[in-house]
Coordinates of C-alpha atoms in Angstrom, one line a residue:
M1 CA 55.2 211.8 204.2
A2 CA 51.7 210.1 204.5
A3 CA 52.6 207.1 203.0
Q4 CA 55.7 206.7 204.7
F5 CA 54.0 207.1 208.1
G6 CA 51.5 204.8 207.0
R7 CA 54.0 201.8 205.8
R8 CA 56.1 202.4 209.1
L9 CA 52.8 201.9 211.1
R10 CA 51.8 198.5 209.0
R11 CA 55.7 197.3 210.0
G12 CA 55.7 197.8 213.4
A13 CA 51.9 196.2 213.8
T14 CA 53.6 193.0 213.1
S15 CA 54.2 191.0 216.0
G16 CA 57.0 188.2 216.3
A17 CA 54.8 186.5 218.7
I18 CA 51.7 186.4 216.1
V19 CA 53.9 185.5 213.0
A20 CA 55.7 182.2 215.1
A21 CA 51.9 181.7 216.4
A22 CA 51.0 181.5 212.5
V23 CA 54.2 179.1 211.5
A24 CA 53.0 176.9 214.1
A25 CA 49.4 176.8 213.4
L26 CA 50.0 176.5 209.7
A27 CA 52.0 173.5 210.1
A28 CA 49.4 171.9 212.5
S29 CA 46.9 172.3 210.3
Q30 CA 48.2 171.2 206.9
G31 CA 48.2 167.5 207.5
P32 CA 49.0 164.7 204.7
G33 CA 45.7 165.2 203.3
A34 CA 45.7 168.8 202.8
L35 CA 49.0 168.7 200.8
P36 CA 49.5 167.1 197.4
P37 CA 51.9 164.0 197.9
P38 CA 55.7 164.5 197.8
T39 CA 55.7 162.9 194.3
D40 CA 53.2 163.8 192.5
N41 CA 54.6 164.8 189.4
L42 CA 52.9 168.5 189.3
S43 CA 54.2 169.9 186.0
G44 CA 56.8 166.9 185.7
D45 CA 58.1 167.9 188.8
S46 CA 60.8 165.3 191.0
A47 CA 61.0 164.9 194.6
I48 CA 63.4 166.4 196.8
G49 CA 66.7 165.6 196.4
A50 CA 66.7 165.5 192.6
G51 CA 68.7 168.4 192.4
D52 CA 72.3 169.8 194.5
A53 CA 72.1 170.4 198.3
T54 CA 75.3 172.0 199.7
T55 CA 76.9 174.8 201.8
P56 CA 76.9 177.8 200.3
P57 CA 80.7 179.1 199.6
G58 CA 82.2 181.1 201.9
G59 CA 82.6 184.6 200.9
G60 CA 80.5 184.4 197.8
G61 CA 77.2 186.5 198.9
G62 CA 78.6 187.4 202.2
G63 CA 76.4 184.6 203.6
S64 CA 73.2 185.3 202.0
A65 CA 71.7 183.5 199.2
T66 CA 70.7 187.0 197.6
G67 CA 74.3 189.0 198.1
D68 CA 71.9 191.4 199.8
S69 CA 70.8 192.5 197.1
P70 CA 67.6 194.8 196.5
Y71 CA 63.8 193.7 197.4
Y72 CA 60.7 195.2 197.2
T73 CA 59.2 197.1 200.3
D74 CA 55.7 197.3 199.2
L75 CA 53.3 195.9 202.0
P76 CA 50.2 194.5 201.4
P77 CA 46.9 196.4 203.1
L78 CA 45.6 196.5 206.6
N79 CA 42.7 194.7 205.8
T80 CA 43.0 190.9 205.3
P81 CA 42.0 189.0 202.4
N82 CA 38.2 188.6 202.2
R83 CA 38.3 184.9 201.5
P84 CA 39.8 183.1 205.1
G85 CA 42.0 179.9 204.9
V86 CA 44.7 178.5 202.0
A87 CA 44.6 178.8 198.3
P88 CA 43.5 175.6 196.5
T89 CA 45.7 172.7 195.5
A90 CA 45.5 172.7 192.0
P91 CA 45.8 176.1 190.0
T92 CA 43.8 174.8 187.1
V93 CA 40.7 177.2 187.6
P94 CA 42.2 180.5 189.4
I95 CA 39.8 181.9 191.7
V96 CA 39.7 185.7 192.1
T97 CA 38.6 186.9 195.2
G98 CA 39.5 189.4 197.8
P99 CA 42.2 192.3 197.2
A100 CA 44.6 192.3 194.5
E101 CA 47.3 192.0 197.0
A102 CA 46.7 188.5 198.1
G103 CA 46.2 187.1 194.1
I104 CA 49.2 184.4 193.7
P105 CA 49.4 183.6 190.0
A106 CA 48.4 180.2 189.3
T107 CA 51.7 178.2 188.2
V108 CA 53.8 180.4 191.0
L109 CA 51.2 179.1 193.5
A110 CA 51.7 176.0 192.3
A111 CA 55.2 175.9 192.6
Y112 CA 55.3 177.3 196.2
R113 CA 52.8 174.5 197.3
R114 CA 55.2 171.9 195.5
A115 CA 58.2 173.1 197.1
E116 CA 56.5 172.8 200.6
A117 CA 55.3 169.0 200.1
S118 CA 58.7 168.1 198.7
V119 CA 61.0 169.5 202.1
R120 CA 57.8 168.5 204.2
A121 CA 58.6 164.8 202.6
S122 CA 62.1 165.0 203.2
D123 CA 62.4 167.4 206.5
P124 CA 59.0 167.2 208.5
S125 CA 60.8 169.0 211.4
C126 CA 61.5 172.2 209.4
N127 CA 57.8 172.7 209.4
L128 CA 58.1 174.5 206.3
P129 CA 55.2 176.9 205.0
W130 CA 54.4 178.0 201.6
Q131 CA 53.0 181.1 202.6
L132 CA 57.0 182.1 203.7
L133 CA 57.9 181.0 200.1
A134 CA 55.2 183.2 199.0
G135 CA 56.5 186.2 201.2
I136 CA 60.1 185.9 199.7
G137 CA 59.0 185.8 196.2
K138 CA 56.5 189.0 196.2
V139 CA 59.8 190.8 197.9
E140 CA 62.4 189.6 196.0
S141 CA 60.5 189.3 192.5
G142 CA 56.8 190.1 192.8
Q143 CA 56.1 186.6 192.0
A144 CA 57.8 186.2 188.9
R145 CA 56.8 189.9 187.9
G146 CA 53.0 189.0 188.6
G147 CA 53.5 185.4 187.0
R148 CA 54.9 186.1 183.6
V149 CA 55.8 182.4 183.3
D150 CA 55.7 179.7 180.8
G151 CA 53.4 176.3 181.1
N152 CA 57.0 174.9 182.6
G153 CA 57.4 177.8 185.3
T154 CA 60.2 179.5 183.3
T155 CA 60.2 183.4 183.6
L156 CA 59.6 185.0 179.7
S157 CA 62.2 186.5 180.2
P158 CA 65.5 186.3 182.9
I159 CA 65.0 188.3 186.2
L160 CA 68.4 190.4 187.0
G161 CA 69.4 192.1 189.9
P162 CA 71.7 194.9 189.7
A163 CA 75.4 194.3 189.3
L164 CA 77.0 193.5 192.7
D165 CA 80.0 195.9 191.9
G166 CA 80.0 197.7 195.2
N167 CA 78.5 200.6 194.5
G168 CA 75.8 200.9 196.8
F169 CA 75.6 196.8 196.9
A170 CA 78.0 194.2 198.1
L171 CA 81.0 193.7 195.7
I172 CA 80.9 190.0 194.1
Q173 CA 83.3 189.5 191.4
D174 CA 81.9 186.9 188.9
T175 CA 81.7 183.2 189.8
D176 CA 80.1 182.0 187.2
R177 CA 81.2 183.4 183.9
G178 CA 77.9 184.5 183.0
A179 CA 76.5 181.3 183.2
F180 CA 73.4 182.5 184.8
D181 CA 73.7 186.0 185.2
G182 CA 74.8 186.8 181.8
D183 CA 77.8 189.1 183.7
T184 CA 81.5 188.3 183.2
T185 CA 82.4 191.1 185.8
H186 CA 80.3 190.7 188.7
D187 CA 77.5 188.4 190.2
R188 CA 73.6 189.5 189.8
A189 CA 70.9 188.2 191.7
V190 CA 69.0 185.6 189.5
G191 CA 65.6 184.7 188.8
P192 CA 62.1 184.7 190.9
M193 CA 63.6 184.1 194.1
Q194 CA 67.1 185.8 193.5
F195 CA 69.8 183.8 194.0
I196 CA 73.4 184.8 193.1
P197 CA 75.4 182.3 190.9
S198 CA 77.4 181.1 193.5
T199 CA 75.0 180.2 196.0
W200 CA 72.8 178.4 193.0
A201 CA 75.8 176.3 192.0
V202 CA 75.4 174.5 195.1
W203 CA 71.8 174.8 196.1
G204 CA 70.2 174.8 192.5
Q205 CA 67.4 172.3 192.2
D206 CA 65.6 170.2 189.4
A207 CA 62.1 170.1 190.3
N208 CA 60.3 170.2 187.4
G209 CA 61.9 167.4 185.7
D210 CA 63.2 169.0 182.5
G211 CA 67.1 168.2 183.4
K212 CA 67.9 171.6 184.2
K213 CA 68.2 173.7 187.1
D214 CA 67.4 177.0 186.2
P215 CA 67.4 180.0 188.5
N216 CA 64.6 181.6 186.4
N217 CA 61.9 178.9 186.7
I218 CA 60.1 179.2 189.6
Y219 CA 59.7 175.4 190.4
D220 CA 63.4 175.0 190.6
A221 CA 63.9 178.1 192.5
A222 CA 61.4 177.5 195.5
Q223 CA 62.5 174.1 196.0
A224 CA 66.0 175.4 196.5
A225 CA 64.4 178.2 198.6
G226 CA 62.6 175.9 200.5
M227 CA 66.3 173.7 201.1
Y228 CA 68.2 177.0 202.1
L229 CA 65.4 178.2 204.4
C230 CA 65.6 174.6 206.1
A231 CA 68.9 174.1 206.4
G232 CA 71.0 173.5 210.0
G233 CA 67.8 171.6 211.1
R234 CA 66.3 174.6 211.5
N235 CA 62.4 174.5 212.8
L236 CA 60.5 177.2 211.3
A237 CA 57.6 177.7 213.8
I238 CA 60.4 178.9 216.3
K239 CA 60.3 182.6 216.1
A240 CA 64.3 182.5 216.2
D241 CA 65.0 179.8 213.8
L242 CA 62.0 181.5 211.0
D243 CA 64.4 184.9 211.8
R244 CA 67.5 183.2 211.0
A245 CA 65.9 181.6 208.1
I246 CA 64.7 184.8 206.7
L247 CA 67.9 186.9 207.3
S248 CA 70.4 184.2 205.8
Y249 CA 68.7 184.9 202.4
N250 CA 69.3 189.1 203.0
R251 CA 70.7 190.5 206.3
S252 CA 68.7 193.3 206.7
T253 CA 66.4 193.9 209.5
E254 CA 63.8 195.7 206.9
Y255 CA 63.6 192.6 205.1
L256 CA 63.0 190.5 207.8
T257 CA 60.3 192.9 208.8
T258 CA 58.6 193.0 205.1
V259 CA 58.6 189.3 204.3
L260 CA 57.2 188.5 207.9
T261 CA 54.4 191.1 207.2
W262 CA 53.5 189.0 203.9
F263 CA 54.0 185.7 205.2
E264 CA 51.7 187.1 207.9
Y265 CA 49.3 188.4 205.3
Y266 CA 49.2 185.2 203.2
G267 CA 48.6 183.5 206.0
R268 CA 45.2 184.6 206.9
G269 CA 44.0 183.9 203.2
T270 CA 45.3 184.5 199.5
H271 CA 43.9 183.5 196.1
T272 CA 44.6 182.4 193.0
V273 CA 44.9 184.8 189.5
P274 CA 46.0 183.7 186.1
D275 CA 49.4 183.8 185.0
G276 CA 50.9 187.2 184.2
T277 CA 47.8 189.3 185.7
G278 CA 49.5 189.2 189.3
Q279 CA 50.1 192.8 191.0
L280 CA 53.1 194.2 190.1
P281 CA 55.1 195.7 193.3
V282 CA 56.8 199.5 192.9
D283 CA 59.1 200.2 195.4
R284 CA 62.6 199.3 196.2
S285 CA 64.9 199.2 198.6
D286 CA 67.6 200.8 196.9
R287 CA 65.2 203.9 196.1
F288 CA 65.4 204.6 199.9
G289 CA 69.0 205.6 200.9
P290 CA 69.1 205.0 204.5
D291 CA 67.4 201.9 204.3
R292 CA 69.2 200.2 201.3
P293 CA 71.2 197.1 202.6
L294 CA 74.6 197.3 202.2
R295 CA 74.8 200.8 200.9
P296 CA 77.9 202.7 200.9
T297 CA 78.3 205.5 204.3
A298 CA 79.9 209.2 204.2
P299 CA 81.0 211.0 206.6
T300 CA 78.0 213.3 206.8
S301 CA 75.4 210.6 206.7
P302 CA 73.7 208.9 209.4
S303 CA 75.6 205.5 210.4
P304 CA 73.7 202.2 209.5
S305 CA 74.8 200.9 212.7
T306 CA 73.2 203.7 214.8
T307 CA 69.9 203.7 212.6
P308 CA 68.0 201.0 212.8
T309 CA 64.9 202.7 211.6
P310 CA 64.9 203.6 208.1
D311 CA 64.0 207.1 208.1
R312 CA 65.3 209.7 205.7
P313 CA 68.1 212.3 207.1
S314 CA 67.4 215.7 208.1
P315 CA 67.9 218.1 205.3
K316 CA 68.4 220.9 207.5
P317 CA 71.4 222.9 206.0
T318 CA 72.1 224.9 209.4
N319 CA 72.0 221.9 211.9
P320 CA 76.0 221.9 213.1
A321 CA 75.6 218.5 214.0
P322 CA 77.9 218.3 216.6
T323 CA 78.8 214.4 216.5
T324 CA 80.5 215.3 213.0
P325 CA 84.4 215.3 214.5
P326 CA 84.0 211.4 216.1
K327 CA 82.5 210.2 212.3
P328 CA 85.8 210.2 210.2
T329 CA 86.3 206.5 211.4
E330 CA 82.5 205.4 210.6
P331 CA 83.3 204.9 206.6
T332 CA 85.6 202.0 207.8
K333 CA 84.0 200.0 209.4
P334 CA 82.7 196.7 207.5
P335 CA 79.3 196.3 206.8
T336 CA 79.6 193.0 208.7
T337 CA 80.3 194.4 211.5
E338 CA 77.1 196.9 212.3
P339 CA 75.4 195.9 215.7
T340 CA 72.4 196.1 213.8
R341 CA 72.8 193.1 211.6
P342 CA 72.5 189.8 213.2
P343 CA 75.2 187.5 212.7
V344 CA 75.1 185.1 209.8
G345 CA 74.1 181.3 210.8
T346 CA 76.4 178.5 211.2
P347 CA 76.9 176.9 207.6
V348 CA 75.5 173.5 207.9
E349 CA 76.9 170.1 206.7
I350 CA 74.7 168.9 203.7
P351 CA 74.2 164.9 203.6
P352 CA 76.9 164.0 200.4
T353 CA 73.8 162.4 198.9
L354 CA 72.3 165.7 198.7
R355 CA 75.1 167.4 197.5
V356 CA 76.7 165.2 194.8
A357 CA 75.3 166.7 191.3
R358 CA 77.1 163.8 188.7
L359 CA 79.0 160.7 188.7
K360 CA 81.7 160.7 186.0
P361 CA 82.5 157.0 184.8
G362 CA 86.2 156.0 185.5
T363 CA 88.5 156.3 182.4
A364 CA 89.9 152.8 182.7
A365 CA 89.2 149.8 180.0
L366 CA 87.4 147.3 181.6
T367 CA 88.3 144.1 180.1
A368 CA 88.9 140.4 180.7
V369 CA 89.3 137.1 179.2
T370 CA 86.4 134.6 180.2
E371 CA 87.0 132.8 183.9
S372 CA 89.6 135.8 184.9
T373 CA 89.2 138.9 187.2
F374 CA 89.0 142.3 185.3
A375 CA 92.7 144.0 186.0
Q376 CA 90.7 147.5 186.8
A377 CA 88.1 148.0 188.6
A378 CA 85.0 149.9 188.1
T379 CA 84.8 153.0 189.3
V380 CA 83.0 157.0 189.6
T381 CA 83.8 159.9 190.7
A382 CA 81.3 161.7 192.3
V383 CA 81.4 165.9 192.2
D384 CA 79.2 168.8 193.0
A385 CA 77.6 170.9 191.0
A386 CA 80.9 173.1 191.0
G387 CA 83.0 169.9 190.1
R388 CA 84.4 169.4 193.5
P389 CA 84.6 165.9 194.2
V390 CA 82.0 164.5 197.3
A391 CA 83.2 161.9 199.6
G392 CA 80.6 159.9 201.6
V393 CA 78.2 159.1 198.5
S394 CA 76.4 156.2 198.4
V395 CA 77.1 154.2 194.9
R396 CA 75.4 151.2 193.8
F397 CA 77.1 149.0 190.9
E398 CA 74.8 146.8 189.1
L399 CA 75.3 144.2 186.6
P400 CA 72.9 143.5 183.7
A401 CA 70.8 140.6 183.7
T402 CA 72.7 139.3 180.3
T403 CA 76.2 138.8 181.9
D404 CA 77.3 135.7 183.9
A405 CA 80.3 138.1 185.0
R406 CA 80.0 138.6 188.9
F407 CA 81.2 140.5 192.0
P408 CA 82.5 138.6 194.7
A409 CA 80.4 136.3 196.2
G410 CA 78.4 135.8 193.3
A411 CA 76.8 139.1 193.9
T412 CA 75.2 141.2 190.7
T413 CA 75.1 144.5 192.7
V414 CA 77.0 145.7 195.4
T415 CA 76.9 149.4 197.1
V416 CA 79.9 151.5 197.8
T417 CA 81.1 154.9 199.4
S418 CA 82.9 157.5 197.9
D419 CA 86.4 158.2 199.3
A420 CA 87.9 161.8 199.7
R421 CA 88.7 162.5 196.5
G422 CA 85.4 160.9 195.5
V423 CA 85.7 158.3 194.0
A424 CA 83.6 155.1 194.4
K425 CA 85.5 151.9 193.4
A426 CA 83.7 148.6 193.0
P427 CA 85.4 145.4 194.4
A428 CA 86.7 143.0 191.9
L429 CA 84.6 141.8 189.0
R430 CA 85.6 138.8 187.7
A431 CA 84.1 137.3 184.1
G432 CA 82.2 134.5 183.6
E433 CA 82.1 131.9 180.8
K434 CA 80.2 134.6 178.0
A435 CA 82.5 136.4 175.8
E436 CA 80.1 139.4 175.3
P437 CA 80.2 143.2 176.2
F438 CA 78.3 144.5 179.0
T439 CA 77.2 147.5 180.4
I440 CA 77.9 148.4 184.4
R441 CA 75.3 150.8 185.7
A442 CA 76.4 153.2 188.7
S443 CA 73.5 154.9 190.4
V444 CA 73.1 157.2 194.1
P445 CA 70.3 155.5 196.0
G446 CA 67.4 157.3 196.1
R447 CA 68.7 160.1 193.3
S448 CA 68.1 160.4 189.8
L449 CA 72.1 160.2 189.1
T450 CA 73.1 157.4 186.9
A451 CA 76.4 156.9 185.1
E452 CA 77.3 154.1 182.6
L453 CA 80.6 152.0 182.4
K454 CA 81.6 149.5 179.2
A455 CA 83.1 146.2 180.0
T456 CA 84.2 143.5 177.6
V457 CA 84.8 139.8 178.1
E458 CA 87.4 138.2 175.3
V459 CA 87.7 134.9 174.9
R460 CA 91.1 133.2 175.7
K461 CA 93.6 132.6 172.9
A462 CA 96.3 130.4 171.8
D463 CA 98.4 131.1 169.1
A464 CA 100.3 127.8 168.8
L465 CA 98.9 124.1 169.5
A466 CA 101.2 120.9 169.8
R467 CA 100.8 117.4 170.2
V468 CA 102.9 115.9 173.0
G469 CA 104.6 112.8 171.7
D470 CA 104.6 111.5 168.0
A471 CA 103.4 107.9 168.1
A472 CA 101.5 107.2 165.0
L473 CA 97.8 107.3 165.8
T474 CA 96.1 104.3 164.5
A475 CA 93.2 101.9 164.9
T476 CA 91.3 98.9 163.0
T477 CA 88.1 99.7 161.8
G478 CA 86.0 100.0 165.0
G479 CA 88.5 100.3 167.3
D480 CA 90.0 103.1 169.8
Y481 CA 92.6 105.3 169.5
A482 CA 95.1 105.9 172.1
E483 CA 94.8 109.0 174.2
V484 CA 95.8 112.1 172.7
T485 CA 97.7 115.0 174.7
V486 CA 98.0 118.3 172.7
E487 CA 99.3 121.7 174.3
G488 CA 98.1 125.2 174.0
R489 CA 100.7 128.4 174.1
L490 CA 100.1 132.1 173.8
D491 CA 103.5 134.2 173.1
G492 CA 105.5 131.4 174.1
A493 CA 103.6 130.9 177.7
L494 CA 100.7 128.2 178.3
A495 CA 97.6 129.0 177.2
P496 CA 95.1 127.8 180.1
G497 CA 91.3 127.8 179.9
V498 CA 91.2 128.2 175.8
T499 CA 88.3 126.8 173.6
V500 CA 89.9 124.2 170.9
T501 CA 87.7 122.9 168.7
A502 CA 88.4 119.2 166.8
V503 CA 86.8 118.0 163.8
V504 CA 87.6 114.5 162.2
T505 CA 88.2 115.6 158.2
D506 CA 89.1 113.9 155.4
S507 CA 92.5 115.3 154.5
A508 CA 95.0 118.1 155.4
D509 CA 93.6 120.7 153.0
S510 CA 89.7 120.4 153.9
A511 CA 88.2 121.6 157.1
Q512 CA 84.9 120.0 156.5
Q513 CA 83.7 117.3 158.6
S514 CA 84.0 113.5 157.3
A515 CA 81.8 111.3 156.8
D516 CA 83.3 108.4 157.4
G517 CA 86.1 108.7 159.2
P518 CA 86.7 108.4 163.1
S519 CA 84.1 110.3 165.6
F520 CA 84.1 110.9 169.2
G521 CA 81.5 108.4 169.8
K522 CA 77.7 108.7 168.8
D523 CA 74.8 111.3 169.9
A524 CA 71.4 110.4 171.4
A525 CA 69.8 109.9 168.0
G526 CA 72.7 107.4 167.0
N527 CA 74.7 109.5 164.6
P528 CA 78.5 109.3 164.9
I529 CA 80.0 113.0 166.6
R530 CA 83.0 114.0 164.3
T531 CA 83.0 117.6 166.0
K532 CA 84.1 118.5 169.8
V533 CA 84.8 121.7 171.9
L534 CA 87.6 121.2 174.1
K535 CA 89.4 123.2 176.3
T536 CA 92.8 123.3 177.9
D537 CA 93.2 122.9 181.6
A538 CA 95.2 125.2 184.2
N539 CA 98.8 123.7 182.6
G540 CA 97.5 124.7 179.1
R541 CA 96.8 121.1 177.7
L542 CA 94.0 118.9 176.7
S543 CA 93.6 115.0 176.6
I544 CA 91.9 114.0 173.5
K545 CA 89.9 110.3 174.8
G546 CA 87.3 108.3 173.6
L547 CA 88.2 108.5 169.5
V548 CA 87.0 105.7 167.9
A549 CA 88.2 104.8 163.7
G550 CA 85.0 104.6 161.4
E551 CA 84.2 101.5 159.6
K552 CA 86.0 102.7 156.5
A553 CA 89.8 102.2 156.4
G554 CA 91.9 104.8 155.1
S555 CA 93.6 108.0 156.0
Y556 CA 91.9 111.0 157.7
V557 CA 92.8 114.4 159.5
L558 CA 92.0 115.5 163.5
L559 CA 91.9 119.5 162.9
L560 CA 92.6 121.6 166.1
T561 CA 91.9 125.3 166.0
A562 CA 91.8 128.0 168.9
P563 CA 90.9 131.4 169.0
G564 CA 94.5 133.8 168.5
G565 CA 95.4 131.4 165.6
G566 CA 96.9 128.3 167.5
T567 CA 96.1 125.1 165.0
A568 CA 97.2 121.4 165.0
K569 CA 96.5 118.5 162.5
L570 CA 97.0 115.2 163.4
T571 CA 97.0 112.0 160.9
L572 CA 94.6 109.1 161.7
T573 CA 94.8 106.0 160.5
V574 CA 92.3 103.4 159.6
T575 CA 93.0 99.9 159.2
E576 CA 91.2 96.5 158.0
P577 CA 91.2 93.9 160.5
A578 CA 93.8 91.1 159.6
T579 CA 92.6 88.1 157.6
T580 CA 94.2 84.2 158.4
P581 CA 94.7 81.8 155.7
P582 CA 94.2 78.2 155.9
A583 CA 97.0 75.9 157.3
S584 CA 98.7 73.4 155.1
P585 CA 100.2 69.7 156.8
D586 CA 103.6 69.8 158.0
P587 CA 105.5 66.0 157.9
T588 CA 107.3 67.1 160.3
T589 CA 105.0 67.0 163.3
D590 CA 101.6 65.0 161.6
P591 CA 101.6 61.4 162.4
A592 CA 102.2 58.8 159.4
P593 CA 99.1 57.4 157.9
T594 CA 98.4 53.9 158.8
A595 CA 98.1 51.0 156.0
S596 CA 94.5 51.5 155.6
E597 CA 95.2 55.1 154.8
S598 CA 98.2 54.5 152.4
P599 CA 97.2 53.6 149.0
S600 CA 100.2 51.5 148.6
A601 CA 99.5 49.7 151.2
P602 CA 98.7 45.6 150.9
A603 CA 95.3 44.5 151.2
S604 CA 93.6 43.9 154.6
P605 CA 92.3 40.0 154.8
S606 CA 91.7 38.1 151.6
G607 CA 88.1 39.3 149.9
S608 CA 88.3 42.8 151.4
P609 CA 87.1 45.6 149.2
S610 CA 90.1 47.6 150.2
A611 CA 92.5 44.8 149.0
S612 CA 95.0 46.1 146.3
P613 CA 93.8 45.7 142.8
S614 CA 97.0 43.6 141.8
A615 CA 96.4 41.4 144.6
S616 CA 93.2 40.6 144.2
T617 CA 93.4 40.2 140.4
S618 CA 96.5 38.5 140.2
P619 CA 96.2 34.5 138.6
T620 CA 96.8 31.9 141.0
A621 CA 99.4 29.5 140.4

């Protein structure tokens, strides 16, 4: 009886005004210099927003984080800790001073302070003090069973509440298939902060950066609890908001008083103790019938709605109890209508960026040919921890530096918002000239959520190449060939933008470049160019110009090949230039020879050297 009296005395001593003033003082005194930075990566943790946060599902848990599970009712001693002030920032060297009740295990304390810093960075108006988390952690699990956690902050064994089967507690059917609590029939509160699975599914955090949202990890659980308490724009420096936050965790006025008592106690001073050596609580709420939350009522038991103070019912057997007749209807009252329980706070809308848990890549194949628009858009679906779509999430799509594909206006990064189905769809993507695979990265700005989408750019193809026209391609050595037109087709349709390789070879049976045949001119070093890459135009045609015959006459082949199997072989003839023989006299056109030119003509005047021999030697008469 003395113990019970002392317990009630201490509860009554906790004034709402004192507690509210304590919160305000803590909020004012803990400036930026008194807290670790929000991205200090203590124990590998990550900043606020690294996990999920969304409104708790309706019905599951009756509107409280714990499903109104049992809690520890032990209270701190009346005397305050010997050492005033707050606990040290780093728990590396435990300081044991003051009463045992004021000691908080090192890793557990680090998690509370880390959660406070994270929430303060994201929601400074909430004024969340770590001492409030410590008060809740004390009554929920005795500070993770006295700090029995590993170096990563995970409890050495799961902390589970009783099955919420309606037998003295809330009735909550299984919601997680036993994933968190190991119970496939009913839900149980889990971990050092005692979240029921349905609440953890939407509020769970990965605060220690290990890639898991584990309710049995004190870092994850403390940050989730901090966000849960701050929901709805609450300012915990205001008494009404502080009460509502605690009651949203467990809807019991006894619970509220117990948490506030520990909160005020830790606010006056505390110290660290080694992990595993924290003081373990003894008394639990389910060991005291009348003040047990959601206890079943009986016609002969005092109604919780008329018994706000948790006293045992009178054991007198001779008491006629005149109020017995009007009591039969009491058992039918739903627990949520009891006037001693305050109304549950209105659920709040959590920003979509915090609600999303994963980005699911779209399944459509992202393929295109060079210099064309992809037929399918890049998409991801934003979903929460339960796999439900989340609308209004900003998603950024980013192209790698290796690709020349581009979003509209030449952009390499675009940001879009998920629709009512949770689908974020990137604008049309256009391929460049490079034919290669690449990866599109989708992410949520400010979060560590990413998804990768594979894309492929393929070369344009032609399965047939044919020359337009049939005139012989002949040129004399060193001369120019006439322009040649070739048409490419794919499956019978004109094939624009196809890359065609043209090679001058020595014969139709060779694919090797000729050493003497025609060329496409000369390079900068003066060497003949006998291989050239061409491309079909918008009409699927290409024109071959500037082809020059070599210095060696003969027959050569222009071999054309295209991706997709299209080929064409055009014969190129090189001839020697024509030679002109000396012209013979034409008697019909040449002038008659003169007498001096004719051998039979009479001699010129006598004595001339050109006189006819017969005349000159003829004897005189």
